[in-house]
Amino acid sequence: MSDVVKANGLTKSYGDFKALDDVNFTIEKGSIVGLIGPNGAGKTSTLKSILGLTEFEGELEVLGTDPRKGRHHVMERVCFIADVGVLPRWLKVSEALDYIEGVHAGFSREKAEAMLAETNISPKQRVKQLSKGMVTQLHLALILSISVDLLVLDEPTLGLDILYRKAFYDQLLNDYFDHETSIIISTHQVEEIETLLSHLLFIDQGNIVLDSPMDNLADSFCEVIVKPELTDKAQGLNPIHIRESLGQKSMIFENVDRSYLEPLGDLHVPSVADLFVAKLQRAAR
């Protein structure tokens, strides 16, 4: 696979504050990457760098182009959905479709109209008549109907109810993703995207703390629901995270041979959310 995004020593500073500190990662063609991190971790700076919206130090290639020098070329092949969709309030829905159809050669009006048909949005309505959730639905329908090489989603379903969030991610996987387009999703709703992802990037305090294909998680991480009488023995194997639930201790281990873990209790692959907490708390320690 060719690399759609390649970062080497990516650094972004705001005065004395380093939002990104010598970050390295690659995003392969056809992958769905979850960029996960707490507020202020460096997610937005990473996305802005990829989109050519901010200056940075280090090396960054997006579809073979430095976004600082060739942003126009990059944006011909990239679409971005921000956490807040901004559309002119006076614009009619039909006029929004007309505009996108006129400026984007890869726009499918048929696909956009099919998406909007699943909502309560009328082509005759103006943006100012739509609720916040409906504006988000319109924005998603417009962007997801454009054929690109890289789709960047920053909290794409913010403001939507759980039913439409699920429908959106189902549509993203079933109707949009073609194993050629690469997708970066940055969201706090980790549980909702876990089954979509092919790759994980955890970022904290400007550093990548986990860079792993989803298929490799089971080889590196194991969660054990520990038998009460074996708690001390389990702790002796240096778990990276311990939590208590319903009177039982659950421990997450990294790169510990399963033969040592199997006698301790029930083994599972940790969820992305639990793994995220474990890695960040370990980094803090």
Coordinates of C-alpha atoms in Angstrom, one line a residue:
M1 CA 0.0 0.0 0.0
S2 CA 1.1 3.6 -0.7
D3 CA 1.1 6.2 2.0
V4 CA -1.6 8.8 1.8
V5 CA -0.2 10.8 4.7
K6 CA 3.4 10.6 5.9
A7 CA 4.6 12.7 8.9
N8 CA 8.2 12.8 10.0
G9 CA 9.2 15.0 12.9
L10 CA 6.0 17.0 12.7
T11 CA 6.2 19.8 15.2
K12 CA 3.8 22.6 15.9
S13 CA 4.4 25.3 18.5
Y14 CA 2.2 28.2 19.8
G15 CA 4.7 30.4 21.5
D16 CA 6.4 28.2 24.2
F17 CA 3.7 25.6 24.0
K18 CA 4.3 22.6 21.8
A19 CA 1.0 21.2 20.4
L20 CA 2.9 18.6 18.4
D21 CA 6.3 17.4 19.5
D22 CA 8.3 15.5 16.9
V23 CA 5.4 13.4 15.7
N24 CA 5.8 10.5 13.3
F25 CA 3.1 8.4 11.6
T26 CA 1.8 7.2 8.3
I27 CA -1.7 6.6 6.9
E28 CA -2.0 4.0 4.3
K29 CA -4.2 4.0 1.3
G30 CA -7.6 2.5 2.0
S31 CA -7.3 2.7 5.8
I32 CA -9.8 4.0 8.3
V33 CA -7.8 5.7 11.1
G34 CA -9.1 6.7 14.5
L35 CA -7.2 9.8 15.8
I36 CA -8.1 9.7 19.5
G37 CA -6.9 12.0 22.2
P38 CA -8.2 14.2 25.1
N39 CA -8.9 17.9 24.6
G40 CA -5.6 19.8 24.0
A41 CA -3.8 16.6 23.0
G42 CA -2.8 17.8 19.5
K43 CA -5.6 16.3 17.3
T44 CA -6.7 19.7 15.8
S45 CA -3.1 20.7 15.1
T46 CA -2.5 17.4 13.4
L47 CA -5.6 17.8 11.2
K48 CA -4.9 21.5 10.4
S49 CA -1.4 20.5 9.4
I50 CA -2.7 17.8 7.0
L51 CA -5.2 20.2 5.5
G52 CA -2.6 23.0 5.0
L53 CA -4.4 25.3 7.4
T54 CA -1.4 26.0 9.7
E55 CA 2.4 26.3 9.5
F56 CA 4.5 23.6 11.1
E57 CA 8.1 22.3 11.4
G58 CA 9.2 18.9 10.2
E59 CA 8.2 16.9 7.1
L60 CA 4.6 16.2 6.1
E61 CA 3.3 14.8 2.8
V62 CA -0.4 14.5 1.9
L63 CA -1.0 12.5 -1.3
G64 CA 2.6 13.2 -2.2
T65 CA 2.4 16.9 -1.6
D66 CA 3.6 19.2 1.1
P67 CA 0.3 20.9 2.2
R68 CA 2.2 24.2 3.0
K69 CA 3.3 24.5 -0.6
G70 CA 0.5 22.8 -2.6
R71 CA -2.7 23.2 -0.5
H72 CA -4.8 23.8 -3.6
H73 CA -3.6 20.5 -5.1
V74 CA -4.2 18.7 -1.8
M75 CA -7.7 20.0 -1.4
E76 CA -8.7 18.8 -4.8
R77 CA -8.3 15.3 -3.4
V78 CA -9.3 15.8 0.2
C79 CA -12.6 16.5 1.9
F80 CA -13.0 17.8 5.5
I81 CA -16.0 17.7 7.8
A82 CA -15.5 19.9 10.9
D83 CA -17.2 19.6 14.2
V84 CA -19.4 22.6 13.2
G85 CA -20.8 22.8 9.7
V86 CA -21.0 26.4 8.5
L87 CA -23.4 27.1 5.7
P88 CA -25.0 30.6 4.8
R89 CA -28.3 30.9 6.7
W90 CA -30.1 32.4 3.6
L91 CA -29.1 29.5 1.4
K92 CA -31.8 27.0 0.2
V93 CA -31.0 23.3 0.4
S94 CA -31.4 23.0 -3.3
E95 CA -29.1 25.9 -3.9
A96 CA -26.4 24.3 -1.7
L97 CA -26.7 21.2 -4.0
D98 CA -26.4 23.4 -7.1
Y99 CA -23.3 25.1 -5.7
I100 CA -21.4 22.0 -4.8
E101 CA -22.3 20.4 -8.1
G102 CA -20.8 23.5 -9.8
V103 CA -17.5 23.5 -8.0
H104 CA -16.7 19.8 -7.4
A105 CA -16.3 17.6 -10.4
G106 CA -16.5 14.5 -8.1
F107 CA -19.9 15.5 -6.5
S108 CA -22.8 13.1 -7.0
R109 CA -26.0 15.0 -6.7
E110 CA -27.9 11.7 -6.8
K111 CA -26.1 10.4 -3.8
A112 CA -26.7 13.6 -1.9
E113 CA -30.4 13.7 -2.6
A114 CA -30.6 10.0 -1.6
M115 CA -29.0 10.9 1.8
L116 CA -31.3 13.8 2.3
A117 CA -34.3 11.7 1.5
E118 CA -33.6 9.8 4.7
T119 CA -34.0 13.0 6.7
N120 CA -36.7 15.5 7.3
I121 CA -34.9 18.2 5.2
S122 CA -36.8 19.6 2.3
P123 CA -35.0 21.0 -0.8
K124 CA -37.0 24.2 -0.5
Q125 CA -36.0 24.9 3.1
R126 CA -33.4 27.6 3.9
V127 CA -30.5 26.8 6.3
K128 CA -31.9 29.3 8.8
Q129 CA -35.0 27.1 9.1
L130 CA -33.1 24.0 10.0
S131 CA -32.2 22.8 13.5
K132 CA -28.5 22.4 14.5
G133 CA -28.8 18.6 13.9
M134 CA -30.4 19.1 10.4
V135 CA -27.6 21.5 9.4
T136 CA -25.1 18.8 10.3
Q137 CA -27.1 16.3 8.3
L138 CA -27.1 18.6 5.3
H139 CA -23.4 19.2 5.7
L140 CA -22.6 15.5 5.9
A141 CA -24.8 14.8 2.8
L142 CA -22.9 17.3 0.8
I143 CA -19.4 16.2 1.8
L144 CA -20.0 12.5 1.6
S145 CA -21.3 12.8 -1.9
I146 CA -17.9 14.0 -3.2
S147 CA -15.4 11.4 -4.4
V148 CA -12.0 12.0 -2.9
D149 CA -8.8 10.2 -1.9
L150 CA -8.8 11.3 1.7
L151 CA -11.8 12.1 4.0
V152 CA -11.0 13.9 7.2
L153 CA -13.7 13.8 9.9
D154 CA -13.4 16.0 13.0
E155 CA -16.3 15.1 15.4
P156 CA -18.5 14.6 12.4
T157 CA -21.7 13.7 14.3
L158 CA -21.6 16.4 16.9
G159 CA -25.2 17.5 17.6
L160 CA -26.8 14.5 16.1
D161 CA -29.0 12.1 18.1
I162 CA -27.8 8.5 18.5
L163 CA -30.1 7.1 15.8
Y164 CA -28.7 9.4 13.1
R165 CA -25.1 8.9 14.4
K166 CA -25.5 5.1 13.9
A167 CA -27.0 5.6 10.5
F168 CA -24.2 7.9 9.5
Y169 CA -21.5 5.5 10.4
D170 CA -23.3 2.6 8.8
Q171 CA -23.6 4.7 5.6
L172 CA -20.0 5.7 5.8
L173 CA -18.9 2.1 5.9
N174 CA -21.4 0.6 3.5
D175 CA -22.0 3.3 0.9
Y176 CA -18.9 5.6 1.0
F177 CA -15.9 3.5 1.9
D178 CA -14.5 1.7 -1.2
H179 CA -11.1 0.5 0.2
E180 CA -9.4 3.1 -2.0
T181 CA -10.4 6.2 -0.1
S182 CA -8.6 6.7 3.2
I183 CA -10.5 8.1 6.2
I184 CA -9.3 9.9 9.4
I185 CA -11.9 10.1 12.1
S186 CA -11.2 12.2 15.2
T187 CA -14.0 11.9 17.8
H188 CA -14.6 11.5 21.5
Q189 CA -17.4 8.9 20.8
V190 CA -14.8 6.1 20.6
E191 CA -17.3 3.3 21.2
E192 CA -19.3 4.3 18.1
I193 CA -16.3 4.0 15.6
E194 CA -14.4 1.1 17.1
T195 CA -15.8 -1.5 14.6
L196 CA -15.1 0.8 11.6
L197 CA -11.4 1.3 12.3
S198 CA -8.4 -0.4 10.7
H199 CA -5.8 1.6 12.5
L200 CA -5.5 3.5 15.8
L201 CA -3.5 6.6 16.6
F202 CA -3.6 7.7 20.3
I203 CA -2.2 11.2 20.9
D204 CA -1.6 12.9 24.2
Q205 CA 0.3 16.1 25.0
G206 CA 1.6 16.4 21.5
N207 CA 3.0 12.8 21.3
I208 CA 1.8 9.6 19.7
V209 CA 1.3 7.1 22.5
L210 CA -0.1 4.3 20.4
D211 CA 0.3 3.6 16.7
S212 CA -1.2 0.2 15.8
P213 CA -3.3 -1.6 13.3
M214 CA -6.5 -2.8 14.9
D215 CA -5.6 -6.4 13.9
N216 CA -2.5 -6.2 16.1
L217 CA -4.2 -5.2 19.3
A218 CA -4.9 -8.8 20.3
D219 CA -1.2 -9.6 20.0
S220 CA -0.1 -6.7 22.2
F221 CA -2.8 -6.1 24.7
C222 CA -4.9 -8.4 26.9
E223 CA -7.5 -7.6 29.5
V224 CA -8.0 -10.1 32.4
I225 CA -10.9 -10.3 34.8
V226 CA -8.7 -11.5 37.6
K227 CA -9.8 -14.1 40.1
P228 CA -9.9 -12.5 43.6
E229 CA -7.4 -14.9 45.1
L230 CA -4.9 -14.2 42.3
T231 CA -4.9 -10.4 42.5
D232 CA -1.4 -10.1 44.0
K233 CA 0.0 -12.4 41.4
A234 CA -1.6 -10.5 38.6
Q235 CA -0.3 -7.2 39.9
G236 CA 3.2 -8.7 40.0
L237 CA 3.0 -8.9 36.1
N238 CA 2.8 -5.0 36.0
P239 CA -0.5 -4.3 34.4
I240 CA -0.7 -0.9 32.6
H241 CA -4.2 -0.3 34.0
I242 CA -6.4 -1.6 36.8
R243 CA -10.1 -0.9 37.4
E244 CA -12.7 -2.4 39.6
S245 CA -16.2 -3.4 38.4
L246 CA -18.9 -5.2 40.3
G247 CA -16.4 -6.3 42.9
Q248 CA -13.9 -7.7 40.4
K249 CA -10.6 -6.3 39.3
S250 CA -9.9 -5.9 35.6
M251 CA -6.3 -5.5 34.5
I252 CA -4.9 -4.6 31.1
F253 CA -1.4 -6.0 30.2
E254 CA 0.9 -5.0 27.4
N255 CA 3.2 -7.5 25.7
V256 CA 2.8 -10.1 28.4
D257 CA 2.9 -13.7 27.3
R258 CA -0.7 -15.1 27.4
S259 CA 0.6 -18.3 29.0
Y260 CA 1.2 -16.2 32.2
L261 CA -2.2 -14.6 32.0
E262 CA -4.5 -17.5 31.2
P263 CA -4.4 -19.0 34.8
L264 CA -5.3 -15.6 36.3
G265 CA -8.9 -15.4 35.0
D266 CA -11.0 -14.6 31.9
L267 CA -9.1 -13.0 29.0
H268 CA -10.4 -10.5 26.5
V269 CA -9.1 -8.0 24.0
P270 CA -9.6 -4.6 25.7
S271 CA -12.1 -2.1 24.1
V272 CA -10.6 0.9 22.4
A273 CA -12.0 3.2 25.1
D274 CA -10.5 1.1 27.9
L275 CA -7.2 0.9 26.1
F276 CA -7.2 4.6 25.6
V277 CA -7.6 5.2 29.3
A278 CA -4.9 2.7 30.1
K279 CA -2.3 4.1 27.7
L280 CA -2.9 7.7 28.8
Q281 CA -2.8 6.9 32.5
R282 CA 0.4 5.0 31.9
A283 CA 2.0 7.9 30.0
A284 CA 1.0 10.2 32.8
R285 CA 2.8 8.0 35.3

